PDB file of C-alpha atoms in Angstrom:
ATOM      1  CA  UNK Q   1      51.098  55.210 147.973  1.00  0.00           C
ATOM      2  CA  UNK Q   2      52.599  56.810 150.654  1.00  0.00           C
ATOM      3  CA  UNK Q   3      50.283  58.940 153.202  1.00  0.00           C
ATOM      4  CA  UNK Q   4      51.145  61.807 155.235  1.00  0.00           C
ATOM      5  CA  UNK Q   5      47.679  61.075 156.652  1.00  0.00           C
ATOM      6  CA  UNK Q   6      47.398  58.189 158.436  1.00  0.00           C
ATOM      7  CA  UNK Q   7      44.999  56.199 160.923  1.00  0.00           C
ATOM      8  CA  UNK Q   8      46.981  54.336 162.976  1.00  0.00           C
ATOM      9  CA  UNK Q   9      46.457  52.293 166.534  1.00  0.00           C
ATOM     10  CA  UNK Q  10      48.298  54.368 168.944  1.00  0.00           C
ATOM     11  CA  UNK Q  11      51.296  53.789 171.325  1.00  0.00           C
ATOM     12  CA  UNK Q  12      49.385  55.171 174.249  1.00  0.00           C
ATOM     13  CA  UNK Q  13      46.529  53.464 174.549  1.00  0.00           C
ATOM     14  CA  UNK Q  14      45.109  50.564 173.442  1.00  0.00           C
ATOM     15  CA  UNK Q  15      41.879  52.006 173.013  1.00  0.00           C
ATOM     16  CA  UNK Q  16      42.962  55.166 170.893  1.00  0.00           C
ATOM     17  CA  UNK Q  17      43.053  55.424 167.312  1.00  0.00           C
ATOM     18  CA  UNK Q  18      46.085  57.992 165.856  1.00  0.00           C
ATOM     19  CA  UNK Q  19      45.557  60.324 163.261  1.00  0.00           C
ATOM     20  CA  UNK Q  20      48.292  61.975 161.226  1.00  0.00           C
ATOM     21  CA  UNK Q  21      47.178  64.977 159.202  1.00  0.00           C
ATOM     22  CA  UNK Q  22      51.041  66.339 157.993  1.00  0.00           C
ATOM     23  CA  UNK Q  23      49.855  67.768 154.670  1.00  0.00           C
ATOM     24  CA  UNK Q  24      47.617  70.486 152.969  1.00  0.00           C
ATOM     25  CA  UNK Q  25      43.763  70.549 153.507  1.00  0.00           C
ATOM     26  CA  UNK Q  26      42.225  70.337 150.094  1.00  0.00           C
ATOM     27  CA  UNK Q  27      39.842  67.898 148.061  1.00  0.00           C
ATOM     28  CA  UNK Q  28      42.550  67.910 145.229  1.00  0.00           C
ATOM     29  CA  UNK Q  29      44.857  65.431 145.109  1.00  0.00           C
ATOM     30  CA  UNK Q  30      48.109  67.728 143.857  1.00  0.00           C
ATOM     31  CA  UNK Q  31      50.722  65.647 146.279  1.00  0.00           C
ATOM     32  CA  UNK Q  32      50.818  62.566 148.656  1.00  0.00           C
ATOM     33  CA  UNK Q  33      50.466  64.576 151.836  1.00  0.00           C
ATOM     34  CA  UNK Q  34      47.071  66.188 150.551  1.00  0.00           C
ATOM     35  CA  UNK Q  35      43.996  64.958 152.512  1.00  0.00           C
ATOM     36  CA  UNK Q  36      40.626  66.208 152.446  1.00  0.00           C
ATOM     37  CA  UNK Q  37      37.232  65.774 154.573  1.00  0.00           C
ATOM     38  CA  UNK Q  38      36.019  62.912 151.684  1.00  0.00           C
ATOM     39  CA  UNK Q  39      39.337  60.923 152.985  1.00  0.00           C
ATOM     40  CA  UNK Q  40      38.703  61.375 156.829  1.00  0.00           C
ATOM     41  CA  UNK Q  41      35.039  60.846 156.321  1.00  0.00           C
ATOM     42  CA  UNK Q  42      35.813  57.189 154.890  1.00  0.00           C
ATOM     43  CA  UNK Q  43      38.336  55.944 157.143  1.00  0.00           C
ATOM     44  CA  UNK Q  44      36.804  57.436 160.354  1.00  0.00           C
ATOM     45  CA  UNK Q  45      34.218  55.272 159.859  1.00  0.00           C
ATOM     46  CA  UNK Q  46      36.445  51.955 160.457  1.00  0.00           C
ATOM     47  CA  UNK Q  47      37.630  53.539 163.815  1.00  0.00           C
ATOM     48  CA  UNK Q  48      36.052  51.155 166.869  1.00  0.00           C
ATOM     49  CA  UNK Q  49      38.154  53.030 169.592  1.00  0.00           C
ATOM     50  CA  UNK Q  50      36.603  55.246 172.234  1.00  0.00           C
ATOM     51  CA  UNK Q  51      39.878  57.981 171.729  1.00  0.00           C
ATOM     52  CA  UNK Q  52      40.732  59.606 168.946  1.00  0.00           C
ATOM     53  CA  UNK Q  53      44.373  61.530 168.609  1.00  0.00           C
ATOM     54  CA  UNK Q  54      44.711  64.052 165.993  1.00  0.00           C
ATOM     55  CA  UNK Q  55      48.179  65.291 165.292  1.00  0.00           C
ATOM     56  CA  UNK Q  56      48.424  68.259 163.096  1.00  0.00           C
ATOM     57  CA  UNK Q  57      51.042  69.831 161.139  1.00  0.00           C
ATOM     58  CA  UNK Q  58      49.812  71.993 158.273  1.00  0.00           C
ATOM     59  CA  UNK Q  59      49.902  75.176 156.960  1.00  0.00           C
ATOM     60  CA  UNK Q  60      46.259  74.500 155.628  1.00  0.00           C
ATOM     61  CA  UNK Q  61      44.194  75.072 152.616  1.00  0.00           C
ATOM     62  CA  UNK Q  62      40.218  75.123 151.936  1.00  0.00           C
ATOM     63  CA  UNK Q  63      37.683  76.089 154.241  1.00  0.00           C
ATOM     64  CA  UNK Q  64      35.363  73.688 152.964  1.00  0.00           C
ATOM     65  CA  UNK Q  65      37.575  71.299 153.428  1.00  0.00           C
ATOM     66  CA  UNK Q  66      38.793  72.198 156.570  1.00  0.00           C
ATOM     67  CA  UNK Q  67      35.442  73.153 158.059  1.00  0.00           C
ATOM     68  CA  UNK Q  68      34.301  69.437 156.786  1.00  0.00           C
ATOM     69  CA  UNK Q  69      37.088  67.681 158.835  1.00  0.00           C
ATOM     70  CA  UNK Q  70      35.797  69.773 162.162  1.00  0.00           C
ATOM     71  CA  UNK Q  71      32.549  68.541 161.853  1.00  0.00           C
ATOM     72  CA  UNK Q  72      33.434  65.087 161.411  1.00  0.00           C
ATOM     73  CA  UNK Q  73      35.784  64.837 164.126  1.00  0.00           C
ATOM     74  CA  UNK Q  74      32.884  66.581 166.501  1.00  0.00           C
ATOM     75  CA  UNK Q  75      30.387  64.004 165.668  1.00  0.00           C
ATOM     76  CA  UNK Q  76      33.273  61.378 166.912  1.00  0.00           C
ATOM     77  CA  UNK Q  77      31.374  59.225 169.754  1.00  0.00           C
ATOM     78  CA  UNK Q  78      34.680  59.463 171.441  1.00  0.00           C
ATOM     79  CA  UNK Q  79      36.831  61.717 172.622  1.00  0.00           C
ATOM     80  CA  UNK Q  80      38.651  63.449 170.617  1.00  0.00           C
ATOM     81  CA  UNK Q  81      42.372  65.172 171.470  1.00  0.00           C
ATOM     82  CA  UNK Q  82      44.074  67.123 168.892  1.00  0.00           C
ATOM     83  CA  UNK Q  83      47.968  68.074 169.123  1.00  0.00           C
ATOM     84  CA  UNK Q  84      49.643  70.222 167.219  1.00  0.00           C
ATOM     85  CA  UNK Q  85      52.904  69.075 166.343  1.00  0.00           C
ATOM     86  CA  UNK Q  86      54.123  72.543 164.786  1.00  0.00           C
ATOM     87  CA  UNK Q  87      51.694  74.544 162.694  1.00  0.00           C
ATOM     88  CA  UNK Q  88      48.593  74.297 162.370  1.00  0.00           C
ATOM     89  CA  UNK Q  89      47.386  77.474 160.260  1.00  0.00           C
ATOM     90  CA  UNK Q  90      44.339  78.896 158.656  1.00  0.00           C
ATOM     91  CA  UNK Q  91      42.101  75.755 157.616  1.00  0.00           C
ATOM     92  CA  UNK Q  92      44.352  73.594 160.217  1.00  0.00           C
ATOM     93  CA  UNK Q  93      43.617  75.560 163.069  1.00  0.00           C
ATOM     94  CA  UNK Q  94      39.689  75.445 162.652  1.00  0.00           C
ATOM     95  CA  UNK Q  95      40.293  71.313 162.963  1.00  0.00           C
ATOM     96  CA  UNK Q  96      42.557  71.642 165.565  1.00  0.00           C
ATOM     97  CA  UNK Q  97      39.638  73.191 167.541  1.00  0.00           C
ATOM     98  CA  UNK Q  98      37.558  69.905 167.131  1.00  0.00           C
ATOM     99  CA  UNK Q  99      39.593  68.226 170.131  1.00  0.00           C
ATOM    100  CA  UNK Q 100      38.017  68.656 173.658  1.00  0.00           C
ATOM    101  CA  UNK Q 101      41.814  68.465 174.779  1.00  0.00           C
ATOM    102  CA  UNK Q 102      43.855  70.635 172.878  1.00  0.00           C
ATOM    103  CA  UNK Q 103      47.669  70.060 173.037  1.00  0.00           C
ATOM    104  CA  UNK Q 104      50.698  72.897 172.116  1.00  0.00           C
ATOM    105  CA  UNK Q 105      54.770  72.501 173.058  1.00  0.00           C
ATOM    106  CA  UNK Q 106      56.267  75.585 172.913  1.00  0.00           C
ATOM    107  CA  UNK Q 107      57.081  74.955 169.801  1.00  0.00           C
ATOM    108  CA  UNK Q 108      54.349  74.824 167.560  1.00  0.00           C
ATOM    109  CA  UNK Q 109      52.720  77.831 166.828  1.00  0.00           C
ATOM    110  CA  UNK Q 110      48.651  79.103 165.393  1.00  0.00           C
ATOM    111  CA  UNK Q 111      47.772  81.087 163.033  1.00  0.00           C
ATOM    112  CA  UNK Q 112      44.264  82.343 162.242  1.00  0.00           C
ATOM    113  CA  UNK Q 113      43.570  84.603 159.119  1.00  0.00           C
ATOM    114  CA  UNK Q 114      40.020  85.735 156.906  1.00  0.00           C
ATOM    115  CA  UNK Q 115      39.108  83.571 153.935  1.00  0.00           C
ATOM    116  CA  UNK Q 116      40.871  85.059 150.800  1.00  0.00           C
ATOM    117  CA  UNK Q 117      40.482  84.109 147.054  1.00  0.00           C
ATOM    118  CA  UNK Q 118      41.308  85.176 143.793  1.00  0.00           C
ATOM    119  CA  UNK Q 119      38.746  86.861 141.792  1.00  0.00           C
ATOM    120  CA  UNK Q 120      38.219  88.469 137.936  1.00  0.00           C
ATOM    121  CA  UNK Q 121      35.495  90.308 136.865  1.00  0.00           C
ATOM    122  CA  UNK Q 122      33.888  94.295 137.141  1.00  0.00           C
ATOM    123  CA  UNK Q 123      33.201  96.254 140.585  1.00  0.00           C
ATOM    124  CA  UNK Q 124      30.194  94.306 141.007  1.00  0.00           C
ATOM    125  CA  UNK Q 125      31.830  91.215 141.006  1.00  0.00           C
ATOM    126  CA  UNK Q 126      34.476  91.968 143.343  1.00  0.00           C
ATOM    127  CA  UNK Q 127      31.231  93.250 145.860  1.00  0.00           C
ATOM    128  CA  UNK Q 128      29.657  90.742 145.874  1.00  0.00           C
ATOM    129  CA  UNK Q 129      32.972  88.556 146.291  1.00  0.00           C
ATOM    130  CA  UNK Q 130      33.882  90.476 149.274  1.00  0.00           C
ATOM    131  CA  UNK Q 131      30.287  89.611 150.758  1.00  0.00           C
ATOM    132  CA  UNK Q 132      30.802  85.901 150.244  1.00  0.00           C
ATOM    133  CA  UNK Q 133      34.542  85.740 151.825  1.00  0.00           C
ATOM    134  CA  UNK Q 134      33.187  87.648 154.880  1.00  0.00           C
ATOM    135  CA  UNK Q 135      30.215  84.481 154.763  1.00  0.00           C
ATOM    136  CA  UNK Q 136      32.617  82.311 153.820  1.00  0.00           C
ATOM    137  CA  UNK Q 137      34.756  83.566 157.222  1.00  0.00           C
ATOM    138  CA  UNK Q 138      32.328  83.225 159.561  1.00  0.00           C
ATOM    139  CA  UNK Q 139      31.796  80.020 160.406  1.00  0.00           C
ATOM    140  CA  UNK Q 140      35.478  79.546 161.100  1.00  0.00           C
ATOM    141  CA  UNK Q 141      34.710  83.019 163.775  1.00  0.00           C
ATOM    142  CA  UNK Q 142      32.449  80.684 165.415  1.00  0.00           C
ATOM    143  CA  UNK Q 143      34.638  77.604 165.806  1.00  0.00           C
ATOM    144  CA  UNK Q 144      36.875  79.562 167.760  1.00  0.00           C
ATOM    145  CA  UNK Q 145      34.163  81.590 169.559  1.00  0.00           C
ATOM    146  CA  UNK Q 146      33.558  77.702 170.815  1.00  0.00           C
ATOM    147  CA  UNK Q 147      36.348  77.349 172.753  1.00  0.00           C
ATOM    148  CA  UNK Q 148      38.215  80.763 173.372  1.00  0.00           C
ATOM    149  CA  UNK Q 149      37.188  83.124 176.059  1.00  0.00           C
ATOM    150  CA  UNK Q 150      37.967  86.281 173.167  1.00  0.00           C
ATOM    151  CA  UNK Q 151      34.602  88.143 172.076  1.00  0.00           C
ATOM    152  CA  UNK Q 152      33.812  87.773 168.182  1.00  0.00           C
ATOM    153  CA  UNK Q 153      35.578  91.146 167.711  1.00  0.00           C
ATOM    154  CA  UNK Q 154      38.458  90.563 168.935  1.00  0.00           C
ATOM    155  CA  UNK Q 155      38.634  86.915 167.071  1.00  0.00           C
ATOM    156  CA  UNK Q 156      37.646  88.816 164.372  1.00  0.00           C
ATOM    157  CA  UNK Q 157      40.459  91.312 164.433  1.00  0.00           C
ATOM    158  CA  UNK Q 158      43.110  88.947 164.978  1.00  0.00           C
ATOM    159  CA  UNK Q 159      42.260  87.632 161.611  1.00  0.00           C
ATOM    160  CA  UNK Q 160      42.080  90.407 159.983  1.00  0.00           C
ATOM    161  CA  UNK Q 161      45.844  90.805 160.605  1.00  0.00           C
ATOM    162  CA  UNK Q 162      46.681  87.072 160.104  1.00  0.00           C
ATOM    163  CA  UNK Q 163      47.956  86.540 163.585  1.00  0.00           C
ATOM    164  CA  UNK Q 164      50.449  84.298 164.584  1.00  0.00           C
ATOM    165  CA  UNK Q 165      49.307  82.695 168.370  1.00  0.00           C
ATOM    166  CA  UNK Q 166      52.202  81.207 170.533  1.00  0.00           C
ATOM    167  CA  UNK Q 167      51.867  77.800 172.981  1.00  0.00           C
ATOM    168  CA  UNK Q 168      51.392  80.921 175.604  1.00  0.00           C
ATOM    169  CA  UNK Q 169      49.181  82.706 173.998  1.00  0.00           C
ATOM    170  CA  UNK Q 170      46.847  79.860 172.923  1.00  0.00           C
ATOM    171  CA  UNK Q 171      46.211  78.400 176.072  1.00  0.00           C
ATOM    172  CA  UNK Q 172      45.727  82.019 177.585  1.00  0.00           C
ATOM    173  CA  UNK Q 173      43.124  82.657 175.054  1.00  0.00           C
ATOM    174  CA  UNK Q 174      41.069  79.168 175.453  1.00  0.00           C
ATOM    175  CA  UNK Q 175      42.535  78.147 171.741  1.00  0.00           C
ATOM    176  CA  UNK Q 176      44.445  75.221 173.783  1.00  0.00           C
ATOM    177  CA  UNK Q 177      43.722  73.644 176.459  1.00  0.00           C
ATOM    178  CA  UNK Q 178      47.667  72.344 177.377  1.00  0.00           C
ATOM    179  CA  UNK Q 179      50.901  73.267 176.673  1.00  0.00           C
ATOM    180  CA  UNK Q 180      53.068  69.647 176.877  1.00  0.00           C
ATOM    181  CA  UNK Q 181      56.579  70.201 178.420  1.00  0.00           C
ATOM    182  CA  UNK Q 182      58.992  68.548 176.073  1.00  0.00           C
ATOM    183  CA  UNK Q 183      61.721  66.682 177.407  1.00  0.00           C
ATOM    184  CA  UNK Q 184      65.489  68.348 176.660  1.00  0.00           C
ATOM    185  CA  UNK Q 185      66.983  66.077 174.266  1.00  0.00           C
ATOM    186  CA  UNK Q 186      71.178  65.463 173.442  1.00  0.00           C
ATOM    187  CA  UNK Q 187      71.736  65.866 169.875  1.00  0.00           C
ATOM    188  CA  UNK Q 188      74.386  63.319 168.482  1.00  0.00           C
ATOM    189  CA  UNK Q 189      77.167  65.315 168.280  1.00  0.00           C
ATOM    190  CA  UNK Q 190      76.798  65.777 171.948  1.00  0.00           C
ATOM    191  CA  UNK Q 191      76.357  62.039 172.722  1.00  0.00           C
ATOM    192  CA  UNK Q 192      79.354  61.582 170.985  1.00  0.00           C
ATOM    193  CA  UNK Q 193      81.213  63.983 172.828  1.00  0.00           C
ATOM    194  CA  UNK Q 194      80.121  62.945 175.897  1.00  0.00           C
ATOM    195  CA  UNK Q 195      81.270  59.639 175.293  1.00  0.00           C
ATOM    196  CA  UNK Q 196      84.604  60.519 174.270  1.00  0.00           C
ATOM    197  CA  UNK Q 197      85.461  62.731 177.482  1.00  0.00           C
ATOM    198  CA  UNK Q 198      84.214  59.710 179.973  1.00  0.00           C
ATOM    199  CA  UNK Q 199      86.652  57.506 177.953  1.00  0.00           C
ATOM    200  CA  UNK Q 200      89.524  60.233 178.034  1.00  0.00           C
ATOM    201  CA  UNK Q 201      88.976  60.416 181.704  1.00  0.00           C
ATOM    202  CA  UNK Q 202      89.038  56.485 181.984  1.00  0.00           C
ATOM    203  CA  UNK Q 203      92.225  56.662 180.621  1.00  0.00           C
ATOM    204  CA  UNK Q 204      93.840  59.386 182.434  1.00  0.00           C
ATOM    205  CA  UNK Q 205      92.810  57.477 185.617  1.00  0.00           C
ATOM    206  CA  UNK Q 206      94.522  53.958 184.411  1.00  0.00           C
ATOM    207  CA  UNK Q 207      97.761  56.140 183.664  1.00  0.00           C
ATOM    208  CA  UNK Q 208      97.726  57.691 186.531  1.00  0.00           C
ATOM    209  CA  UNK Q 209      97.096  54.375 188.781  1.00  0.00           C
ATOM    210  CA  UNK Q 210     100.096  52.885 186.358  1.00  0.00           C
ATOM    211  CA  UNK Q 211     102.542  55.738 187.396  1.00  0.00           C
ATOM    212  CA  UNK Q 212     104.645  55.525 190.813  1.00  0.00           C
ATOM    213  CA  UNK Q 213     104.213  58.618 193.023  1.00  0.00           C
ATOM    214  CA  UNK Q 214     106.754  61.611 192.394  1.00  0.00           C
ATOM    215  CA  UNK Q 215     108.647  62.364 196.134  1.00  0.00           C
ATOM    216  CA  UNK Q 216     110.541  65.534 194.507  1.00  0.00           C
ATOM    217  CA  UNK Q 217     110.012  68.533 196.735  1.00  0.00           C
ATOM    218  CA  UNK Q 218     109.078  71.108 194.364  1.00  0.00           C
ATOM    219  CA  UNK Q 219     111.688  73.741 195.216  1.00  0.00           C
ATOM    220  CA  UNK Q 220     113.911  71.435 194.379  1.00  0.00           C
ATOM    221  CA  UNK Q 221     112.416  70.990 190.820  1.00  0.00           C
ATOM    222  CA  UNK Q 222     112.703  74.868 190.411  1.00  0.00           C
ATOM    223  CA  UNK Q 223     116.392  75.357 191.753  1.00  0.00           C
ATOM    224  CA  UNK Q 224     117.549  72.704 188.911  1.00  0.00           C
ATOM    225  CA  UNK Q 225     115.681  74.383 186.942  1.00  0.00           C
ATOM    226  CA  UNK Q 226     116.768  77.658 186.794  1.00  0.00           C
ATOM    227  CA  UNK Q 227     120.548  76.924 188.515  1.00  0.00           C
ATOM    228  CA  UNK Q 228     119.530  78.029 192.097  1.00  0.00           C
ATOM    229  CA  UNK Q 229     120.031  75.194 194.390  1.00  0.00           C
ATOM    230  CA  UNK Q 230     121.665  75.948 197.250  1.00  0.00           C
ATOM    231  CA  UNK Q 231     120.946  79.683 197.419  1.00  0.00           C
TER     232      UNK Q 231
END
């Protein structure tokens, strides 16, 4: 089966181990891109490389889950550098802090948010719910404590309003550690276009090469023209 995790020897370096997390965080297995800790846990233990490089693109899932991939990834012997290749949200983000390099372009984006759930049951039950999501919250608070020069209320409050954290913005508040500088790249259409002007202009310089030089004064051009030679 197809993964949209994957552990893979990287391009880099020879002694740096890829992995791909491109999928939802959760321990059930609902499509081919879902990974959880369980699956990390079992292949991180085959890695024998001293780097580790975890690209992320995920809009996340379960804490549990997500907190479990953290942890692992911290105990790495190595060192560990996470990327994130465009969003890494909610459960994503709290892995995405497990790299001691932390890599944005400009065009990925974070996004932090409070634990939420769905929950039945009388005004009692929906207390004591509300206690354990704001338990349930906290250690995520304290992953990004680790690395961001914020103080726990302010991490706190961006949560609360689910906020959205540029390449800028996450490097300014110690959530990354680099912003990468992406290369401008031609799109095909403009390859193609490029091409067919330098060959257009090829041409236009063989016919004009293949054509004698004109001698005609020009105001002699313009009085047959118009009938005025000779005025």
């Amino acid at each position: 089966m197809k993964k949209f995790y994957e552990f893979k020897p990287s391009s880099e370096s020879d002694d740096t181990t890829e992995l791909i997390i491109h999928g939802d965080i959760t321990s059930m297995k609902w499509e081919e891109s879902d990974v959880g800790s369980f699956d990390i846990a079992k292949e991180l233990k085959e890695v024998k490389t001293s780097n580790l490089l975890v690209r992320i693109n995920s809009y996340g899932g379960e804490v549990s889950q997500g907190l479990g991939i953290y942890n692992l990834l911290r105990s790495f012997q190595g060192k560990v550098t996470t990327i994130n290749d465009g969003f890494a949200c909610s459960a994503a983000s709290v892995i995405y802090m497990a790299g001691v390099k932390r890599v944005m372009p400009r065009s990925a984006l974070l996004m932090i948010h409070n634990a939420a759930t769905i929950a039945w049951g009388d005004s009692n039950d929906f207390i004591k719910m509300a206690d354990t999501l704001a338990k349930v919250t906290q250690p995520s608070v304290e992953v990004y404590k680790s690395v961001s020069n914020l103080s726990e209320a302010e991490i706190k409050k961006m949560m609360d309003d689910e906020t959205w954290i540029s390449a800028d913005e996450a490097l300014k508040y110690g959530f990354a550690t680099h912003i990468v500088e992406q290369e401008p790249t031609q799109s095909l259409e403009n390859h193609y276009l490029r091409k067919v002007v330098m060959e257009l202009k090829t041409l236009k310089n063989q016919q004009t090469a293949a054509t004698p030089p004109m001698h005609e004064d020009l105001d002699e051009v313009w009085g047959n023209y118009f009938g005025t030679k000779g005025e």
